[in-house]
């Protein structure tokens, strides 16, 4: 799932980028309101973390413009300490929730996940299952046949995307757009590396593989063997 962080303070933006990436999200960062608005209008984000005080266009104006454009991506707005008026205005301009600075990363993550769950953008289930493979979306934990398996956060994100699109053929491009961030300029074949890693975990020893390669198109995860 992709998250947009719109924040001009480099320290906060970088720590959110690192933290959310480690938690399995694909993160784009915009350092001003104009870029933030453009990116939010043109990409399928699961949620937006939006600061109020921004160069170019402030967070209130970004939120209002998105809602005027009928873009309903959940927005978590970052407000200043003692900014009760800001908080009221945040909700009035279309933010779904707010968090007062300085905030704890753990609280931000919990609020963000709650927003994503509540939005219609993703299914409400936190535990996804295909055959004997279980993915706990919140804990980012994968089990096969009751045994916990080690996977990198990026591999877990690819697996999550495949499970959410079970029985549908997904292209490498779709996987890239949803799991990698906007700044990714490497080789799209990186997707193959992750899919083969996931296969080695979930398909080893099966008579019929769950992950099917659809030649020239992409991959399909089957709901049953
Ligand atoms: Ca700021």
mmCIF file with all atom_site columns, C-alpha atoms and ligand atoms in Angstrom:
data_model
loop_
_atom_site.group_PDB
_atom_site.id
_atom_site.type_symbol
_atom_site.label_atom_id
_atom_site.label_alt_id
_atom_site.label_comp_id
_atom_site.label_asym_id
_atom_site.label_entity_id
_atom_site.label_seq_id
_atom_site.pdbx_PDB_ins_code
_atom_site.Cartn_x
_atom_site.Cartn_y
_atom_site.Cartn_z
_atom_site.occupancy
_atom_site.B_iso_or_equiv
_atom_site.pdbx_formal_charge
_atom_site.auth_seq_id
_atom_site.auth_comp_id
_atom_site.auth_asym_id
_atom_site.auth_atom_id
_atom_site.pdbx_PDB_model_num
ATOM   1   C  CA  . UNK A 1 1   ? 0.000   0.000   0.000   1.00 0.00 ? 1   UNK A CA  1
ATOM   2   C  CA  . UNK A 1 2   ? 1.272   3.447   -0.909  1.00 0.00 ? 2   UNK A CA  1
ATOM   3   C  CA  . UNK A 1 3   ? 1.340   6.342   1.519   1.00 0.00 ? 3   UNK A CA  1
ATOM   4   C  CA  . UNK A 1 4   ? 1.974   9.989   0.680   1.00 0.00 ? 4   UNK A CA  1
ATOM   5   C  CA  . UNK A 1 5   ? 3.757   12.106  3.284   1.00 0.00 ? 5   UNK A CA  1
ATOM   6   C  CA  . UNK A 1 6   ? 3.477   15.872  2.698   1.00 0.00 ? 6   UNK A CA  1
ATOM   7   C  CA  . UNK A 1 7   ? 5.891   17.518  5.109   1.00 0.00 ? 7   UNK A CA  1
ATOM   8   C  CA  . UNK A 1 8   ? 8.580   20.171  4.629   1.00 0.00 ? 8   UNK A CA  1
ATOM   9   C  CA  . UNK A 1 9   ? 10.515  19.460  7.820   1.00 0.00 ? 9   UNK A CA  1
ATOM   10  C  CA  . UNK A 1 10  ? 13.236  17.155  6.561   1.00 0.00 ? 10  UNK A CA  1
ATOM   11  C  CA  . UNK A 1 11  ? 13.778  15.342  9.888   1.00 0.00 ? 11  UNK A CA  1
ATOM   12  C  CA  . UNK A 1 12  ? 10.107  14.424  10.283  1.00 0.00 ? 12  UNK A CA  1
ATOM   13  C  CA  . UNK A 1 13  ? 9.678   13.530  6.605   1.00 0.00 ? 13  UNK A CA  1
ATOM   14  C  CA  . UNK A 1 14  ? 12.746  11.270  6.630   1.00 0.00 ? 14  UNK A CA  1
ATOM   15  C  CA  . UNK A 1 15  ? 11.830  9.475   9.824   1.00 0.00 ? 15  UNK A CA  1
ATOM   16  C  CA  . UNK A 1 16  ? 8.275   8.840   8.564   1.00 0.00 ? 16  UNK A CA  1
ATOM   17  C  CA  . UNK A 1 17  ? 9.707   7.609   5.261   1.00 0.00 ? 17  UNK A CA  1
ATOM   18  C  CA  . UNK A 1 18  ? 12.061  5.184   7.009   1.00 0.00 ? 18  UNK A CA  1
ATOM   19  C  CA  . UNK A 1 19  ? 9.527   4.014   9.583   1.00 0.00 ? 19  UNK A CA  1
ATOM   20  C  CA  . UNK A 1 20  ? 6.638   3.434   7.198   1.00 0.00 ? 20  UNK A CA  1
ATOM   21  C  CA  . UNK A 1 21  ? 8.915   1.743   4.655   1.00 0.00 ? 21  UNK A CA  1
ATOM   22  C  CA  . UNK A 1 22  ? 10.159  -0.622  7.356   1.00 0.00 ? 22  UNK A CA  1
ATOM   23  C  CA  . UNK A 1 23  ? 6.515   -1.344  8.189   1.00 0.00 ? 23  UNK A CA  1
ATOM   24  C  CA  . UNK A 1 24  ? 5.868   -2.474  4.633   1.00 0.00 ? 24  UNK A CA  1
ATOM   25  C  CA  . UNK A 1 25  ? 4.357   0.622   3.021   1.00 0.00 ? 25  UNK A CA  1
ATOM   26  C  CA  . UNK A 1 26  ? 5.587   2.218   -0.185  1.00 0.00 ? 26  UNK A CA  1
ATOM   27  C  CA  . UNK A 1 27  ? 6.198   5.857   0.771   1.00 0.00 ? 27  UNK A CA  1
ATOM   28  C  CA  . UNK A 1 28  ? 6.296   8.995   -1.381  1.00 0.00 ? 28  UNK A CA  1
ATOM   29  C  CA  . UNK A 1 29  ? 7.356   12.283  0.192   1.00 0.00 ? 29  UNK A CA  1
ATOM   30  C  CA  . UNK A 1 30  ? 6.357   15.751  -1.033  1.00 0.00 ? 30  UNK A CA  1
ATOM   31  C  CA  . UNK A 1 31  ? 8.132   18.744  0.514   1.00 0.00 ? 31  UNK A CA  1
ATOM   32  C  CA  . UNK A 1 32  ? 5.548   21.376  -0.385  1.00 0.00 ? 32  UNK A CA  1
ATOM   33  C  CA  . UNK A 1 33  ? 1.804   21.685  -0.838  1.00 0.00 ? 33  UNK A CA  1
ATOM   34  C  CA  . UNK A 1 34  ? 1.816   22.064  -4.612  1.00 0.00 ? 34  UNK A CA  1
ATOM   35  C  CA  . UNK A 1 35  ? 3.752   18.828  -5.210  1.00 0.00 ? 35  UNK A CA  1
ATOM   36  C  CA  . UNK A 1 36  ? 1.721   17.080  -2.517  1.00 0.00 ? 36  UNK A CA  1
ATOM   37  C  CA  . UNK A 1 37  ? -1.562  18.041  -4.156  1.00 0.00 ? 37  UNK A CA  1
ATOM   38  C  CA  . UNK A 1 38  ? -0.365  16.960  -7.603  1.00 0.00 ? 38  UNK A CA  1
ATOM   39  C  CA  . UNK A 1 39  ? 0.895   13.602  -6.327  1.00 0.00 ? 39  UNK A CA  1
ATOM   40  C  CA  . UNK A 1 40  ? -2.340  12.965  -4.394  1.00 0.00 ? 40  UNK A CA  1
ATOM   41  C  CA  . UNK A 1 41  ? -4.388  13.767  -7.505  1.00 0.00 ? 41  UNK A CA  1
ATOM   42  C  CA  . UNK A 1 42  ? -2.388  11.385  -9.687  1.00 0.00 ? 42  UNK A CA  1
ATOM   43  C  CA  . UNK A 1 43  ? -1.548  8.299   -7.612  1.00 0.00 ? 43  UNK A CA  1
ATOM   44  C  CA  . UNK A 1 44  ? -3.530  5.582   -5.833  1.00 0.00 ? 44  UNK A CA  1
ATOM   45  C  CA  . UNK A 1 45  ? -2.552  6.253   -2.196  1.00 0.00 ? 45  UNK A CA  1
ATOM   46  C  CA  . UNK A 1 46  ? -4.034  4.285   0.681   1.00 0.00 ? 46  UNK A CA  1
ATOM   47  C  CA  . UNK A 1 47  ? -3.661  7.368   2.914   1.00 0.00 ? 47  UNK A CA  1
ATOM   48  C  CA  . UNK A 1 48  ? -2.000  10.790  3.143   1.00 0.00 ? 48  UNK A CA  1
ATOM   49  C  CA  . UNK A 1 49  ? -0.080  12.260  6.086   1.00 0.00 ? 49  UNK A CA  1
ATOM   50  C  CA  . UNK A 1 50  ? -0.469  16.012  5.610   1.00 0.00 ? 50  UNK A CA  1
ATOM   51  C  CA  . UNK A 1 51  ? 1.270   18.780  7.519   1.00 0.00 ? 51  UNK A CA  1
ATOM   52  C  CA  . UNK A 1 52  ? -0.526  22.140  7.831   1.00 0.00 ? 52  UNK A CA  1
ATOM   53  C  CA  . UNK A 1 53  ? 2.334   24.625  7.577   1.00 0.00 ? 53  UNK A CA  1
ATOM   54  C  CA  . UNK A 1 54  ? 3.806   23.988  4.139   1.00 0.00 ? 54  UNK A CA  1
ATOM   55  C  CA  . UNK A 1 55  ? 5.490   26.165  1.538   1.00 0.00 ? 55  UNK A CA  1
ATOM   56  C  CA  . UNK A 1 56  ? 3.452   26.873  -1.577  1.00 0.00 ? 56  UNK A CA  1
ATOM   57  C  CA  . UNK A 1 57  ? 0.028   25.698  -0.483  1.00 0.00 ? 57  UNK A CA  1
ATOM   58  C  CA  . UNK A 1 58  ? -0.889  24.923  3.121   1.00 0.00 ? 58  UNK A CA  1
ATOM   59  C  CA  . UNK A 1 59  ? -2.354  21.618  4.288   1.00 0.00 ? 59  UNK A CA  1
ATOM   60  C  CA  . UNK A 1 60  ? -5.882  23.002  4.693   1.00 0.00 ? 60  UNK A CA  1
ATOM   61  C  CA  . UNK A 1 61  ? -5.927  24.128  1.064   1.00 0.00 ? 61  UNK A CA  1
ATOM   62  C  CA  . UNK A 1 62  ? -4.492  20.804  -0.142  1.00 0.00 ? 62  UNK A CA  1
ATOM   63  C  CA  . UNK A 1 63  ? -7.179  18.849  1.757   1.00 0.00 ? 63  UNK A CA  1
ATOM   64  C  CA  . UNK A 1 64  ? -9.984  21.123  0.559   1.00 0.00 ? 64  UNK A CA  1
ATOM   65  C  CA  . UNK A 1 65  ? -8.857  20.912  -3.062  1.00 0.00 ? 65  UNK A CA  1
ATOM   66  C  CA  . UNK A 1 66  ? -8.682  17.101  -2.932  1.00 0.00 ? 66  UNK A CA  1
ATOM   67  C  CA  . UNK A 1 67  ? -12.215 16.882  -1.527  1.00 0.00 ? 67  UNK A CA  1
ATOM   68  C  CA  . UNK A 1 68  ? -13.448 19.418  -4.120  1.00 0.00 ? 68  UNK A CA  1
ATOM   69  C  CA  . UNK A 1 69  ? -11.933 17.109  -6.740  1.00 0.00 ? 69  UNK A CA  1
ATOM   70  C  CA  . UNK A 1 70  ? -13.841 14.215  -5.126  1.00 0.00 ? 70  UNK A CA  1
ATOM   71  C  CA  . UNK A 1 71  ? -10.655 12.435  -4.129  1.00 0.00 ? 71  UNK A CA  1
ATOM   72  C  CA  . UNK A 1 72  ? -11.491 10.732  -0.837  1.00 0.00 ? 72  UNK A CA  1
ATOM   73  C  CA  . UNK A 1 73  ? -8.096  9.278   0.132   1.00 0.00 ? 73  UNK A CA  1
ATOM   74  C  CA  . UNK A 1 74  ? -8.011  9.276   3.968   1.00 0.00 ? 74  UNK A CA  1
ATOM   75  C  CA  . UNK A 1 75  ? -6.019  12.227  5.346   1.00 0.00 ? 75  UNK A CA  1
ATOM   76  C  CA  . UNK A 1 76  ? -4.215  12.306  8.683   1.00 0.00 ? 76  UNK A CA  1
ATOM   77  C  CA  . UNK A 1 77  ? -3.335  15.937  9.343   1.00 0.00 ? 77  UNK A CA  1
ATOM   78  C  CA  . UNK A 1 78  ? -0.387  16.967  11.496  1.00 0.00 ? 78  UNK A CA  1
ATOM   79  C  CA  . UNK A 1 79  ? -1.261  19.930  13.707  1.00 0.00 ? 79  UNK A CA  1
ATOM   80  C  CA  . UNK A 1 80  ? 0.880   22.143  15.899  1.00 0.00 ? 80  UNK A CA  1
ATOM   81  C  CA  . UNK A 1 81  ? 0.978   21.863  19.682  1.00 0.00 ? 81  UNK A CA  1
ATOM   82  C  CA  . UNK A 1 82  ? -1.820  23.920  21.301  1.00 0.00 ? 82  UNK A CA  1
ATOM   83  C  CA  . UNK A 1 83  ? -3.501  24.236  17.932  1.00 0.00 ? 83  UNK A CA  1
ATOM   84  C  CA  . UNK A 1 84  ? -7.124  23.522  18.864  1.00 0.00 ? 84  UNK A CA  1
ATOM   85  C  CA  . UNK A 1 85  ? -8.391  25.832  16.169  1.00 0.00 ? 85  UNK A CA  1
ATOM   86  C  CA  . UNK A 1 86  ? -6.186  24.045  13.655  1.00 0.00 ? 86  UNK A CA  1
ATOM   87  C  CA  . UNK A 1 87  ? -7.718  20.756  14.705  1.00 0.00 ? 87  UNK A CA  1
ATOM   88  C  CA  . UNK A 1 88  ? -11.267 21.994  14.178  1.00 0.00 ? 88  UNK A CA  1
ATOM   89  C  CA  . UNK A 1 89  ? -10.280 23.458  10.839  1.00 0.00 ? 89  UNK A CA  1
ATOM   90  C  CA  . UNK A 1 90  ? -8.472  20.270  9.829   1.00 0.00 ? 90  UNK A CA  1
ATOM   91  C  CA  . UNK A 1 91  ? -11.690 18.279  10.166  1.00 0.00 ? 91  UNK A CA  1
ATOM   92  C  CA  . UNK A 1 92  ? -13.734 20.989  8.447   1.00 0.00 ? 92  UNK A CA  1
ATOM   93  C  CA  . UNK A 1 93  ? -11.446 21.094  5.435   1.00 0.00 ? 93  UNK A CA  1
ATOM   94  C  CA  . UNK A 1 94  ? -11.739 17.360  4.867   1.00 0.00 ? 94  UNK A CA  1
ATOM   95  C  CA  . UNK A 1 95  ? -9.100  15.659  7.026   1.00 0.00 ? 95  UNK A CA  1
ATOM   96  C  CA  . UNK A 1 96  ? -10.302 12.374  8.538   1.00 0.00 ? 96  UNK A CA  1
ATOM   97  C  CA  . UNK A 1 97  ? -8.176  12.604  11.664  1.00 0.00 ? 97  UNK A CA  1
ATOM   98  C  CA  . UNK A 1 98  ? -5.396  14.724  13.113  1.00 0.00 ? 98  UNK A CA  1
ATOM   99  C  CA  . UNK A 1 99  ? -2.331  14.183  15.245  1.00 0.00 ? 99  UNK A CA  1
ATOM   100 C  CA  . UNK A 1 100 ? -0.661  16.859  17.320  1.00 0.00 ? 100 UNK A CA  1
ATOM   101 C  CA  . UNK A 1 101 ? 3.081   17.464  16.898  1.00 0.00 ? 101 UNK A CA  1
ATOM   102 C  CA  . UNK A 1 102 ? 5.317   16.230  18.385  1.00 0.00 ? 102 UNK A CA  1
ATOM   103 C  CA  . UNK A 1 103 ? 3.790   12.797  17.880  1.00 0.00 ? 103 UNK A CA  1
ATOM   104 C  CA  . UNK A 1 104 ? 4.957   9.294   18.593  1.00 0.00 ? 104 UNK A CA  1
ATOM   105 C  CA  . UNK A 1 105 ? 5.578   7.162   15.514  1.00 0.00 ? 105 UNK A CA  1
ATOM   106 C  CA  . UNK A 1 106 ? 3.716   4.224   17.029  1.00 0.00 ? 106 UNK A CA  1
ATOM   107 C  CA  . UNK A 1 107 ? 0.603   6.340   17.543  1.00 0.00 ? 107 UNK A CA  1
ATOM   108 C  CA  . UNK A 1 108 ? 0.836   7.718   14.018  1.00 0.00 ? 108 UNK A CA  1
ATOM   109 C  CA  . UNK A 1 109 ? 1.103   4.208   12.597  1.00 0.00 ? 109 UNK A CA  1
ATOM   110 C  CA  . UNK A 1 110 ? -1.918  3.003   14.586  1.00 0.00 ? 110 UNK A CA  1
ATOM   111 C  CA  . UNK A 1 111 ? -4.014  6.018   13.496  1.00 0.00 ? 111 UNK A CA  1
ATOM   112 C  CA  . UNK A 1 112 ? -2.964  5.561   9.891   1.00 0.00 ? 112 UNK A CA  1
ATOM   113 C  CA  . UNK A 1 113 ? -3.882  1.880   9.882   1.00 0.00 ? 113 UNK A CA  1
ATOM   114 C  CA  . UNK A 1 114 ? -7.233  2.655   11.515  1.00 0.00 ? 114 UNK A CA  1
ATOM   115 C  CA  . UNK A 1 115 ? -7.947  5.264   8.809   1.00 0.00 ? 115 UNK A CA  1
ATOM   116 C  CA  . UNK A 1 116 ? -7.046  2.845   6.028   1.00 0.00 ? 116 UNK A CA  1
ATOM   117 C  CA  . UNK A 1 117 ? -9.236  0.157   7.588   1.00 0.00 ? 117 UNK A CA  1
ATOM   118 C  CA  . UNK A 1 118 ? -12.191 2.520   7.926   1.00 0.00 ? 118 UNK A CA  1
ATOM   119 C  CA  . UNK A 1 119 ? -11.899 3.813   4.380   1.00 0.00 ? 119 UNK A CA  1
ATOM   120 C  CA  . UNK A 1 120 ? -13.603 1.833   1.646   1.00 0.00 ? 120 UNK A CA  1
ATOM   121 C  CA  . UNK A 1 121 ? -10.298 1.630   -0.222  1.00 0.00 ? 121 UNK A CA  1
ATOM   122 C  CA  . UNK A 1 122 ? -9.172  -1.640  1.270   1.00 0.00 ? 122 UNK A CA  1
ATOM   123 C  CA  . UNK A 1 123 ? -11.017 -4.598  2.734   1.00 0.00 ? 123 UNK A CA  1
ATOM   124 C  CA  . UNK A 1 124 ? -11.578 -4.420  6.489   1.00 0.00 ? 124 UNK A CA  1
ATOM   125 C  CA  . UNK A 1 125 ? -10.007 -7.792  7.148   1.00 0.00 ? 125 UNK A CA  1
ATOM   126 C  CA  . UNK A 1 126 ? -6.695  -7.658  8.919   1.00 0.00 ? 126 UNK A CA  1
ATOM   127 C  CA  . UNK A 1 127 ? -5.950  -11.328 8.455   1.00 0.00 ? 127 UNK A CA  1
ATOM   128 C  CA  . UNK A 1 128 ? -5.779  -12.547 4.881   1.00 0.00 ? 128 UNK A CA  1
ATOM   129 C  CA  . UNK A 1 129 ? -5.718  -16.218 3.966   1.00 0.00 ? 129 UNK A CA  1
ATOM   130 C  CA  . UNK A 1 130 ? -5.146  -18.191 0.793   1.00 0.00 ? 130 UNK A CA  1
ATOM   131 C  CA  . UNK A 1 131 ? -4.955  -21.984 1.079   1.00 0.00 ? 131 UNK A CA  1
ATOM   132 C  CA  . UNK A 1 132 ? -2.722  -22.579 4.122   1.00 0.00 ? 132 UNK A CA  1
ATOM   133 C  CA  . UNK A 1 133 ? -0.983  -19.206 3.847   1.00 0.00 ? 133 UNK A CA  1
ATOM   134 C  CA  . UNK A 1 134 ? -2.006  -16.584 6.395   1.00 0.00 ? 134 UNK A CA  1
ATOM   135 C  CA  . UNK A 1 135 ? -0.897  -12.945 6.359   1.00 0.00 ? 135 UNK A CA  1
ATOM   136 C  CA  . UNK A 1 136 ? -1.553  -10.760 9.389   1.00 0.00 ? 136 UNK A CA  1
ATOM   137 C  CA  . UNK A 1 137 ? -1.742  -7.320  7.804   1.00 0.00 ? 137 UNK A CA  1
ATOM   138 C  CA  . UNK A 1 138 ? -1.161  -5.355  10.997  1.00 0.00 ? 138 UNK A CA  1
ATOM   139 C  CA  . UNK A 1 139 ? 1.660   -7.448  12.391  1.00 0.00 ? 139 UNK A CA  1
ATOM   140 C  CA  . UNK A 1 140 ? 3.153   -8.012  8.906   1.00 0.00 ? 140 UNK A CA  1
ATOM   141 C  CA  . UNK A 1 141 ? 3.505   -11.691 9.795   1.00 0.00 ? 141 UNK A CA  1
ATOM   142 C  CA  . UNK A 1 142 ? 3.234   -14.620 7.419   1.00 0.00 ? 142 UNK A CA  1
ATOM   143 C  CA  . UNK A 1 143 ? 2.442   -18.223 8.300   1.00 0.00 ? 143 UNK A CA  1
ATOM   144 C  CA  . UNK A 1 144 ? 2.312   -21.312 6.167   1.00 0.00 ? 144 UNK A CA  1
ATOM   145 C  CA  . UNK A 1 145 ? 0.582   -24.418 7.530   1.00 0.00 ? 145 UNK A CA  1
ATOM   146 C  CA  . UNK A 1 146 ? 0.729   -22.921 11.006  1.00 0.00 ? 146 UNK A CA  1
ATOM   147 C  CA  . UNK A 1 147 ? 4.474   -22.202 10.853  1.00 0.00 ? 147 UNK A CA  1
ATOM   148 C  CA  . UNK A 1 148 ? 5.759   -18.661 10.939  1.00 0.00 ? 148 UNK A CA  1
ATOM   149 C  CA  . UNK A 1 149 ? 7.960   -17.735 7.937   1.00 0.00 ? 149 UNK A CA  1
ATOM   150 C  CA  . UNK A 1 150 ? 10.568  -14.999 7.581   1.00 0.00 ? 150 UNK A CA  1
ATOM   151 C  CA  . UNK A 1 151 ? 10.047  -12.524 4.770   1.00 0.00 ? 151 UNK A CA  1
ATOM   152 C  CA  . UNK A 1 152 ? 11.349  -9.008  4.163   1.00 0.00 ? 152 UNK A CA  1
ATOM   153 C  CA  . UNK A 1 153 ? 8.794   -6.180  4.509   1.00 0.00 ? 153 UNK A CA  1
ATOM   154 C  CA  . UNK A 1 154 ? 8.864   -5.676  0.728   1.00 0.00 ? 154 UNK A CA  1
ATOM   155 C  CA  . UNK A 1 155 ? 8.200   -9.359  0.062   1.00 0.00 ? 155 UNK A CA  1
ATOM   156 C  CA  . UNK A 1 156 ? 5.313   -9.237  2.537   1.00 0.00 ? 156 UNK A CA  1
ATOM   157 C  CA  . UNK A 1 157 ? 3.922   -6.216  0.678   1.00 0.00 ? 157 UNK A CA  1
ATOM   158 C  CA  . UNK A 1 158 ? 4.114   -8.068  -2.666  1.00 0.00 ? 158 UNK A CA  1
ATOM   159 C  CA  . UNK A 1 159 ? 2.417   -11.103 -1.118  1.00 0.00 ? 159 UNK A CA  1
ATOM   160 C  CA  . UNK A 1 160 ? -0.301  -8.857  0.342   1.00 0.00 ? 160 UNK A CA  1
ATOM   161 C  CA  . UNK A 1 161 ? -0.958  -7.377  -3.081  1.00 0.00 ? 161 UNK A CA  1
ATOM   162 C  CA  . UNK A 1 162 ? -1.199  -10.858 -4.653  1.00 0.00 ? 162 UNK A CA  1
ATOM   163 C  CA  . UNK A 1 163 ? -3.580  -12.057 -1.939  1.00 0.00 ? 163 UNK A CA  1
ATOM   164 C  CA  . UNK A 1 164 ? -5.795  -8.974  -2.226  1.00 0.00 ? 164 UNK A CA  1
ATOM   165 C  CA  . UNK A 1 165 ? -6.050  -9.740  -5.948  1.00 0.00 ? 165 UNK A CA  1
ATOM   166 C  CA  . UNK A 1 166 ? -6.468  -13.483 -5.548  1.00 0.00 ? 166 UNK A CA  1
ATOM   167 C  CA  . UNK A 1 167 ? -7.459  -15.416 -8.702  1.00 0.00 ? 167 UNK A CA  1
ATOM   168 C  CA  . UNK A 1 168 ? -6.870  -12.324 -10.828 1.00 0.00 ? 168 UNK A CA  1
ATOM   169 C  CA  . UNK A 1 169 ? -3.881  -11.919 -13.154 1.00 0.00 ? 169 UNK A CA  1
ATOM   170 C  CA  . UNK A 1 170 ? -1.784  -8.959  -12.005 1.00 0.00 ? 170 UNK A CA  1
ATOM   171 C  CA  . UNK A 1 171 ? 0.926   -7.434  -14.155 1.00 0.00 ? 171 UNK A CA  1
ATOM   172 C  CA  . UNK A 1 172 ? 4.446   -6.627  -12.960 1.00 0.00 ? 172 UNK A CA  1
ATOM   173 C  CA  . UNK A 1 173 ? 3.600   -3.012  -13.589 1.00 0.00 ? 173 UNK A CA  1
ATOM   174 C  CA  . UNK A 1 174 ? 0.609   -3.117  -11.264 1.00 0.00 ? 174 UNK A CA  1
ATOM   175 C  CA  . UNK A 1 175 ? 2.737   -4.704  -8.569  1.00 0.00 ? 175 UNK A CA  1
ATOM   176 C  CA  . UNK A 1 176 ? 5.390   -2.026  -9.036  1.00 0.00 ? 176 UNK A CA  1
ATOM   177 C  CA  . UNK A 1 177 ? 2.887   0.814   -8.896  1.00 0.00 ? 177 UNK A CA  1
ATOM   178 C  CA  . UNK A 1 178 ? 1.280   -0.477  -5.733  1.00 0.00 ? 178 UNK A CA  1
ATOM   179 C  CA  . UNK A 1 179 ? 4.231   -1.811  -3.787  1.00 0.00 ? 179 UNK A CA  1
ATOM   180 C  CA  . UNK A 1 180 ? 7.165   0.379   -4.813  1.00 0.00 ? 180 UNK A CA  1
ATOM   181 C  CA  . UNK A 1 181 ? 7.147   4.124   -4.410  1.00 0.00 ? 181 UNK A CA  1
ATOM   182 C  CA  . UNK A 1 182 ? 7.041   6.818   -7.005  1.00 0.00 ? 182 UNK A CA  1
ATOM   183 C  CA  . UNK A 1 183 ? 10.817  7.405   -6.870  1.00 0.00 ? 183 UNK A CA  1
ATOM   184 C  CA  . UNK A 1 184 ? 11.588  3.850   -7.986  1.00 0.00 ? 184 UNK A CA  1
ATOM   185 C  CA  . UNK A 1 185 ? 13.583  3.974   -11.201 1.00 0.00 ? 185 UNK A CA  1
ATOM   186 C  CA  . UNK A 1 186 ? 15.287  0.622   -11.146 1.00 0.00 ? 186 UNK A CA  1
ATOM   187 C  CA  . UNK A 1 187 ? 14.680  -2.452  -13.230 1.00 0.00 ? 187 UNK A CA  1
ATOM   188 C  CA  . UNK A 1 188 ? 10.985  -3.527  -13.225 1.00 0.00 ? 188 UNK A CA  1
ATOM   189 C  CA  . UNK A 1 189 ? 12.261  -7.121  -13.234 1.00 0.00 ? 189 UNK A CA  1
ATOM   190 C  CA  . UNK A 1 190 ? 12.937  -6.617  -9.517  1.00 0.00 ? 190 UNK A CA  1
ATOM   191 C  CA  . UNK A 1 191 ? 9.341   -7.867  -9.157  1.00 0.00 ? 191 UNK A CA  1
ATOM   192 C  CA  . UNK A 1 192 ? 10.475  -11.304 -10.399 1.00 0.00 ? 192 UNK A CA  1
ATOM   193 C  CA  . UNK A 1 193 ? 13.076  -11.467 -7.664  1.00 0.00 ? 193 UNK A CA  1
ATOM   194 C  CA  . UNK A 1 194 ? 10.447  -10.917 -4.976  1.00 0.00 ? 194 UNK A CA  1
ATOM   195 C  CA  . UNK A 1 195 ? 7.922   -13.270 -6.537  1.00 0.00 ? 195 UNK A CA  1
ATOM   196 C  CA  . UNK A 1 196 ? 10.530  -16.014 -6.728  1.00 0.00 ? 196 UNK A CA  1
ATOM   197 C  CA  . UNK A 1 197 ? 11.433  -15.415 -3.069  1.00 0.00 ? 197 UNK A CA  1
ATOM   198 C  CA  . UNK A 1 198 ? 7.737   -15.660 -2.121  1.00 0.00 ? 198 UNK A CA  1
ATOM   199 C  CA  . UNK A 1 199 ? 7.398   -18.835 -4.194  1.00 0.00 ? 199 UNK A CA  1
ATOM   200 C  CA  . UNK A 1 200 ? 10.315  -20.447 -2.420  1.00 0.00 ? 200 UNK A CA  1
ATOM   201 C  CA  . UNK A 1 201 ? 8.440   -19.889 0.816   1.00 0.00 ? 201 UNK A CA  1
ATOM   202 C  CA  . UNK A 1 202 ? 4.844   -20.683 -0.063  1.00 0.00 ? 202 UNK A CA  1
ATOM   203 C  CA  . UNK A 1 203 ? 5.112   -23.131 -2.964  1.00 0.00 ? 203 UNK A CA  1
ATOM   204 C  CA  . UNK A 1 204 ? 7.926   -25.416 -1.871  1.00 0.00 ? 204 UNK A CA  1
ATOM   205 C  CA  . UNK A 1 205 ? 6.727   -28.982 -1.567  1.00 0.00 ? 205 UNK A CA  1
ATOM   206 C  CA  . UNK A 1 206 ? 3.294   -28.471 -3.085  1.00 0.00 ? 206 UNK A CA  1
ATOM   207 C  CA  . UNK A 1 207 ? 2.000   -30.731 -5.842  1.00 0.00 ? 207 UNK A CA  1
ATOM   208 C  CA  . UNK A 1 208 ? 0.537   -27.704 -7.594  1.00 0.00 ? 208 UNK A CA  1
ATOM   209 C  CA  . UNK A 1 209 ? 1.924   -24.200 -7.115  1.00 0.00 ? 209 UNK A CA  1
ATOM   210 C  CA  . UNK A 1 210 ? -0.297  -21.419 -5.776  1.00 0.00 ? 210 UNK A CA  1
ATOM   211 C  CA  . UNK A 1 211 ? 1.546   -18.758 -7.754  1.00 0.00 ? 211 UNK A CA  1
ATOM   212 C  CA  . UNK A 1 212 ? 1.137   -19.161 -11.472 1.00 0.00 ? 212 UNK A CA  1
ATOM   213 C  CA  . UNK A 1 213 ? 3.153   -17.257 -14.075 1.00 0.00 ? 213 UNK A CA  1
ATOM   214 C  CA  . UNK A 1 214 ? 0.965   -16.037 -16.904 1.00 0.00 ? 214 UNK A CA  1
ATOM   215 C  CA  . UNK A 1 215 ? 3.477   -15.778 -19.704 1.00 0.00 ? 215 UNK A CA  1
ATOM   216 C  CA  . UNK A 1 216 ? 3.940   -12.270 -21.064 1.00 0.00 ? 216 UNK A CA  1
ATOM   217 C  CA  . UNK A 1 217 ? 1.338   -10.867 -18.669 1.00 0.00 ? 217 UNK A CA  1
ATOM   218 C  CA  . UNK A 1 218 ? 2.153   -11.370 -15.013 1.00 0.00 ? 218 UNK A CA  1
ATOM   219 C  CA  . UNK A 1 219 ? 1.160   -13.553 -12.100 1.00 0.00 ? 219 UNK A CA  1
ATOM   220 C  CA  . UNK A 1 220 ? -1.922  -15.107 -10.593 1.00 0.00 ? 220 UNK A CA  1
ATOM   221 C  CA  . UNK A 1 221 ? -2.262  -16.347 -7.055  1.00 0.00 ? 221 UNK A CA  1
ATOM   222 C  CA  . UNK A 1 222 ? -4.785  -19.174 -6.942  1.00 0.00 ? 222 UNK A CA  1
ATOM   223 C  CA  . UNK A 1 223 ? -7.253  -19.395 -4.086  1.00 0.00 ? 223 UNK A CA  1
ATOM   224 C  CA  . UNK A 1 224 ? -6.883  -23.181 -4.013  1.00 0.00 ? 224 UNK A CA  1
ATOM   225 C  CA  . UNK A 1 225 ? -4.422  -25.774 -5.183  1.00 0.00 ? 225 UNK A CA  1
HETATM 226 CA CA1 . LIG B 2 .   ? 5.696   22.229  8.231   1.00 0.00 ? 1   LIG B CA1 1
#
